[in-house]
C-alpha positions as a printed NumPy array, in Angstrom:
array([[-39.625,  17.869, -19.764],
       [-43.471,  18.614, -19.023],
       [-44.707,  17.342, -15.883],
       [-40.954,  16.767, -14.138],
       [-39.892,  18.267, -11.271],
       [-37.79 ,  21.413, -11.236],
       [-33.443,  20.632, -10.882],
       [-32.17 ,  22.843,  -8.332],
       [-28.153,  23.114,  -8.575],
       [-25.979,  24.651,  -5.94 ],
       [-22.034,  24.515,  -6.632],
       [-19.921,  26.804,  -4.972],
       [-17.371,  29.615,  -6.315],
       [-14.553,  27.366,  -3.748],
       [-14.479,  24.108,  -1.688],
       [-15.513,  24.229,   1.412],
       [-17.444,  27.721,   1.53 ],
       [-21.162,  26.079,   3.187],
       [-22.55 ,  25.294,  -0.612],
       [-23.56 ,  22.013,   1.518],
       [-25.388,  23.965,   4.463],
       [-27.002,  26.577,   2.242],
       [-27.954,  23.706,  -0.491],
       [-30.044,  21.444,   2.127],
       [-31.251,  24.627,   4.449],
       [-32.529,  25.67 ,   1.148],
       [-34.142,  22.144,   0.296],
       [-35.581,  21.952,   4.152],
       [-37.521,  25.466,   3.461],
       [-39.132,  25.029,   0.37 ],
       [-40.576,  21.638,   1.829],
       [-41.599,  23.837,   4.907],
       [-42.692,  26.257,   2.692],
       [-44.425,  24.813,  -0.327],
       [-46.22 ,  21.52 ,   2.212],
       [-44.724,  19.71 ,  -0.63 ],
       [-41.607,  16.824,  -0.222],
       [-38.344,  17.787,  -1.96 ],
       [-35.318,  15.569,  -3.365],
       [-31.952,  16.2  ,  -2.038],
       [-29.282,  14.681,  -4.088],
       [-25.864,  14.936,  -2.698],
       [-23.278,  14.884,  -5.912],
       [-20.566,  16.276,  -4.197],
       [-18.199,  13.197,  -5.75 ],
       [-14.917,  14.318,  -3.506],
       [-16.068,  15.291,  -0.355],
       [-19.247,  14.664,   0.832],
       [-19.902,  15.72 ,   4.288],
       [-24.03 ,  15.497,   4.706],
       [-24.049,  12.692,   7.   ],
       [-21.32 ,  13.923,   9.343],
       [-23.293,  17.1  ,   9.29 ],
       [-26.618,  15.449,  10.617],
       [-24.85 ,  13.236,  13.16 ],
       [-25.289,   9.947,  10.871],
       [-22.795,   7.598,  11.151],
       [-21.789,   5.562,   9.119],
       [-22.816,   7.212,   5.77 ],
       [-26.37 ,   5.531,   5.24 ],
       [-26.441,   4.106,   1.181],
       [-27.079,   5.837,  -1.291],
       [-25.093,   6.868,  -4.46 ],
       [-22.458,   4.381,  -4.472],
       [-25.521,   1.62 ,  -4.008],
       [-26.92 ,   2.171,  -7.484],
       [-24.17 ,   2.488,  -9.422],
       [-25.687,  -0.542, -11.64 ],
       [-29.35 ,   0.872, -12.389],
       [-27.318,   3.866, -12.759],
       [-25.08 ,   2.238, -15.459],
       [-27.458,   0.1  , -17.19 ],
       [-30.574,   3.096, -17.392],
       [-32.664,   0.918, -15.621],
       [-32.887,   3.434, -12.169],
       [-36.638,   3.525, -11.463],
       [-38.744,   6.253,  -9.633],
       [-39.687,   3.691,  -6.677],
       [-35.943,   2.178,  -6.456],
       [-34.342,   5.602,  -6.27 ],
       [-37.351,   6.559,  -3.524],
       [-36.043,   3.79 ,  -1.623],
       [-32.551,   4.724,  -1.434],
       [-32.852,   8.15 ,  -0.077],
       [-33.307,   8.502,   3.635],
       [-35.89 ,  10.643,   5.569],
       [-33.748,  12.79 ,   7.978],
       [-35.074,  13.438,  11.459],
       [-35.555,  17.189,  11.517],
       [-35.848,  18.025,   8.148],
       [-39.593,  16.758,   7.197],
       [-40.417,  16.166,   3.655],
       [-36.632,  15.902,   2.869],
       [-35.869,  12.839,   0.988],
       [-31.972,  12.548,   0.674],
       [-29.762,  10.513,  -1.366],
       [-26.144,  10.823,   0.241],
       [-22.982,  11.253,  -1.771],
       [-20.437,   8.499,  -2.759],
       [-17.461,   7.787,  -0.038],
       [-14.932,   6.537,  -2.743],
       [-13.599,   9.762,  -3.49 ],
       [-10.985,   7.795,  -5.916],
       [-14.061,   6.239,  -8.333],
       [-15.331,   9.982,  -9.135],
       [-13.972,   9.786, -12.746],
       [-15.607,   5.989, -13.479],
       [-19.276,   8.072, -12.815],
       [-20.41 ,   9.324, -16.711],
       [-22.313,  12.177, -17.828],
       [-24.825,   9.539, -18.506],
       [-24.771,   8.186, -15.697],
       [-25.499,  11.405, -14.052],
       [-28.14 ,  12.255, -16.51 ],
       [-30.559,   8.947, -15.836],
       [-30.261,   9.566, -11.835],
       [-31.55 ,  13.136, -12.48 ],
       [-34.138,  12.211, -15.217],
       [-35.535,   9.941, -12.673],
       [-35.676,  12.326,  -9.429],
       [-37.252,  14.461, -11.54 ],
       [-40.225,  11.867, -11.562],
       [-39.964,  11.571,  -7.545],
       [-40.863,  15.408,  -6.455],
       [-41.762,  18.23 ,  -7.413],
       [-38.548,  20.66 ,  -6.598],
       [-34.963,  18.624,  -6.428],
       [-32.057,  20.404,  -5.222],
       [-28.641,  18.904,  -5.993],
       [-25.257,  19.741,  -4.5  ],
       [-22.141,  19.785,  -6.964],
       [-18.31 ,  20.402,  -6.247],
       [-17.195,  23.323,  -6.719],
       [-14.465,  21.972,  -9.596],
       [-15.683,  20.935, -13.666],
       [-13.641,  17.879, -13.981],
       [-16.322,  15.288, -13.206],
       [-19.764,  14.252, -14.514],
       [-21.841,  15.126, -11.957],
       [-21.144,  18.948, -11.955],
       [-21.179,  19.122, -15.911],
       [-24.471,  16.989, -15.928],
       [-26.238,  18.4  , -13.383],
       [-25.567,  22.498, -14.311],
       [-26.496,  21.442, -17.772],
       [-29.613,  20.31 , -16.889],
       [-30.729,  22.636, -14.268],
       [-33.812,  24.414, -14.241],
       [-32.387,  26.786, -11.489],
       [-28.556,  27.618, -11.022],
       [-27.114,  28.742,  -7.244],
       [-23.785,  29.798,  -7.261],
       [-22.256,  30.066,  -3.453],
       [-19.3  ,  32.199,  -2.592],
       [-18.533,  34.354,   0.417],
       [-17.042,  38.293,   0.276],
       [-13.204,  37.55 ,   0.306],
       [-11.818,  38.539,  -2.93 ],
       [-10.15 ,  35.675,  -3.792],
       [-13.363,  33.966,  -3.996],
       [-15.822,  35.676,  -5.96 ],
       [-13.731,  37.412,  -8.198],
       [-10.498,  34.943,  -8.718],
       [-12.009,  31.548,  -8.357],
       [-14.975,  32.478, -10.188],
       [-13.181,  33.98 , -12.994],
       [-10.686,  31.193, -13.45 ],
       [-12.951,  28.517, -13.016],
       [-17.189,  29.532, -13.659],
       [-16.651,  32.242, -16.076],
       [-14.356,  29.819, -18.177],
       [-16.441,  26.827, -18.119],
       [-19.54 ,  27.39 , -18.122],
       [-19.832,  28.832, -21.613],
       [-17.845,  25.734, -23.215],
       [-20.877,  23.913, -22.016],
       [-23.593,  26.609, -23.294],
       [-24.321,  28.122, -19.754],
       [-24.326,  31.677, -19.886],
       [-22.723,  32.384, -16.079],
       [-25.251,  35.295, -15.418],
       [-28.071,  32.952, -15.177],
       [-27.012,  31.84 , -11.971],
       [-28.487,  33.476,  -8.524],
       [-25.722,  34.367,  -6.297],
       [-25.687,  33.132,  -2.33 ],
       [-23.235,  34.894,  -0.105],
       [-22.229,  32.87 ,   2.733],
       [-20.391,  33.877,   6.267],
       [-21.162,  37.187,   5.808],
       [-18.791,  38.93 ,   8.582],
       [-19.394,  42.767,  10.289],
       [-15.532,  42.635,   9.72 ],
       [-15.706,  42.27 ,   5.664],
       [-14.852,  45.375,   3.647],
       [-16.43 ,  44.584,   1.153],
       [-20.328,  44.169,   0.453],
       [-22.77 ,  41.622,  -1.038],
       [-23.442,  44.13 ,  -3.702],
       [-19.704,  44.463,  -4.615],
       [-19.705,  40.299,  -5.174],
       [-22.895,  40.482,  -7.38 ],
       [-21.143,  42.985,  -9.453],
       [-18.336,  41.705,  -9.971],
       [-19.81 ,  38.121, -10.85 ],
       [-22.759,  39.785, -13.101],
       [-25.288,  37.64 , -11.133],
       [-28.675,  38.742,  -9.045],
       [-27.979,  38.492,  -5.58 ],
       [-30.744,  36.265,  -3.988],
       [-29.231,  35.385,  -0.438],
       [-27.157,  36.988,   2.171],
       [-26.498,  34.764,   5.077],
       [-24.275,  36.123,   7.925],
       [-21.859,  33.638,  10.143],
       [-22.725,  32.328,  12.777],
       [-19.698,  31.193,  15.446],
       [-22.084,  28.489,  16.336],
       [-22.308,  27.065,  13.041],
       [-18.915,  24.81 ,  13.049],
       [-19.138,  23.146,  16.934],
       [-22.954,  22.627,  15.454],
       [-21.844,  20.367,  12.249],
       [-19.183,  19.081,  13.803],
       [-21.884,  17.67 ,  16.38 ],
       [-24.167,  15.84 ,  13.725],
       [-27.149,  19.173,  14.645],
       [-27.354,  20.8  ,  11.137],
       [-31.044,  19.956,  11.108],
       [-31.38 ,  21.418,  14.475],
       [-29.725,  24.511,  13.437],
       [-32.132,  24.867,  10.305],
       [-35.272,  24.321,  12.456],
       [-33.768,  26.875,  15.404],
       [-32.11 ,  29.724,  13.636],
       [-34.508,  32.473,  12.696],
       [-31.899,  34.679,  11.037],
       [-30.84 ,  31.634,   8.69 ],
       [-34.285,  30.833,   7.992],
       [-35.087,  34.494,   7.094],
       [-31.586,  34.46 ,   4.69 ],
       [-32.972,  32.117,   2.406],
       [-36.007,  33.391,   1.929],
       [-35.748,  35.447,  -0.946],
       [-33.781,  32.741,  -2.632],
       [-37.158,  30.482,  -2.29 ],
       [-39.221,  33.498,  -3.738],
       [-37.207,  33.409,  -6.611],
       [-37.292,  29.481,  -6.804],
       [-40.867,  30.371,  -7.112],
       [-42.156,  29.426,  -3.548],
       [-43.153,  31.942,  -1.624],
       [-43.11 ,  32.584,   2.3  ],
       [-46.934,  33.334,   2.684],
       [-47.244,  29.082,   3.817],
       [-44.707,  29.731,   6.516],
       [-46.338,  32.736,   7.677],
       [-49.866,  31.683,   8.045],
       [-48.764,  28.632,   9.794],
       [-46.081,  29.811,  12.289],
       [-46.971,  33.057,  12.37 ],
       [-50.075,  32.84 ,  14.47 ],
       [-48.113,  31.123,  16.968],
       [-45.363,  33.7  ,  16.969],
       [-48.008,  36.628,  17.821],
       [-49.943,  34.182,  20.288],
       [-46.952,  33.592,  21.886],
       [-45.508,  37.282,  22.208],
       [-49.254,  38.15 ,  23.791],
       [-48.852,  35.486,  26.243],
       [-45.165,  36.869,  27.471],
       [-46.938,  40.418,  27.944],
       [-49.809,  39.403,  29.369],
       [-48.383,  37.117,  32.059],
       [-45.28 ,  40.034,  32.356],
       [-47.942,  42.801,  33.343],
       [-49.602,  40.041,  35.52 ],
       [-46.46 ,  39.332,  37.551],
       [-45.64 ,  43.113,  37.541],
       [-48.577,  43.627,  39.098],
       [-47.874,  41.353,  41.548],
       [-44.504,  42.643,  42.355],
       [-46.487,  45.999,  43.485]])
């Protein structure tokens, strides 16, 4: 597919493990990163959270409002464009939000799914796409198959990346022709308390490690606020997690460094200059 944009697919190793935080905190940086927009495509067909995470209510349209082109091939670059929203705080971000009618899920085909990411392919030039963690609908078959770049999220209990990936990655993805070790693994809610390391989940999994990102208390009272844009933009230590992932996605950090790190030194010159000033005061 010369001259389409490169599929981006995060699916997690469990429900409900931040695949959705990680996926568009990922999407958010490369746009910072690269000065270039980026497609977010929410195909999380069960339980799609986005909008409650970024404090919009109700669920702007999106998926469930082209069904039709969807169905009949006739999606178009400029009509998809259209139905993806702009979110304040995440700039170059075009997002098209998930469907609310958890029970259609099955009537979406692999077809269907196909077409939608065919066509965001035309729209920009990196899309990442969030999938459910289950392979019993279209739009996690479709979308893995066609990915460019494959993000598996888990966290260090046990359960998850060895169990849930076993029973459910490692025995699906190869009746599909996806060898499991080409995905990058993304720990999530990394804990001081967790006996085990990121090291011991890559192992066990047979995937690189790309990202380690710790928990944050904050992080829940934050989505549950509508500020997971705000926490992107404001948390240094998530910001600095993903950044080996977007090496590997083939953007590197140098953009973000020559344009925010001038400020960062200005600024920390400033604060000692005016300290010693004042201290000298103080005298």
């Amino acid at each position: 597919m010369s001259g389409y944009g490169k599929l981006i697919v995060f699916t997690g190793s469990t429900p409900n493990i931040g695949t959705t935080v990680l996926s568009f905190g990922t999407a958010a940086l490369l746009a910072r990163l690269s000065g270039e927009p980026a497609g977010y495509l929410c195909l999380n067909l069960k339980s799609s959270k986005l909008h409650h995470y970024l404090g919009l209510e109700p669920c702007p349209p999106g998926l469930d409002q082209i069904r039709a082109e969807l169905r009949s091939g006739s999606l178009t670059p400029g009509f998809l464009k259209s139905r993806m929203e702009q979110v304040k705080g995440a700039p170059g971000v075009h997002v098209l939000f998930g469907s609310l009618q958890r029970e259609q899920a099955e009537f979406f085909q692999p077809e269907d799914i196909g077409h939608l990411l065919d066509t965001a392919r035309q729209c920009f030039p990196r899309c990442v796409v969030e999938v459910n963690a289950y392979w019993d609908n279209a739009a996690t078959l479709a979308a893995l198959m066609q990915a460019d770049e494959r993000v598996l999220v888990t966290s260090l209990e046990l359960g998850h990346f060895q169990e849930d990936v076993n029973r459910g990655l490692k025995q699906m993805a190869p009746l599909f022709g996806i060898d499991p070790r080409q995905f990058r693994l993304a720990v999530a809610q990394q804990q001081r308390s967790d006996s085990l390391t990121p090291q011991d989940a890559a192992k066990e999994t047979g995937m690189g490690l790309a990202a380690v990102v710790k928990a944050d208390p904050e992080l829940r009272r934050l989505l549950g606020q509508g500020r997971l844009a705000e926490y992107i933009n404001g948390n240094e230590g998530f910001t600095q997690a993903l950044l080996p992932l977007c090496r590997e996605l083939g953007v590197a950090a140098a953009g973000l460094a020559s344009r925010e790190g001038f400020w960062t030194l200005l600024g920390r010159q400033c604060r000692l200059l005016l300290g010693g000033r004042q201290a000298r005061r103080n005298q």
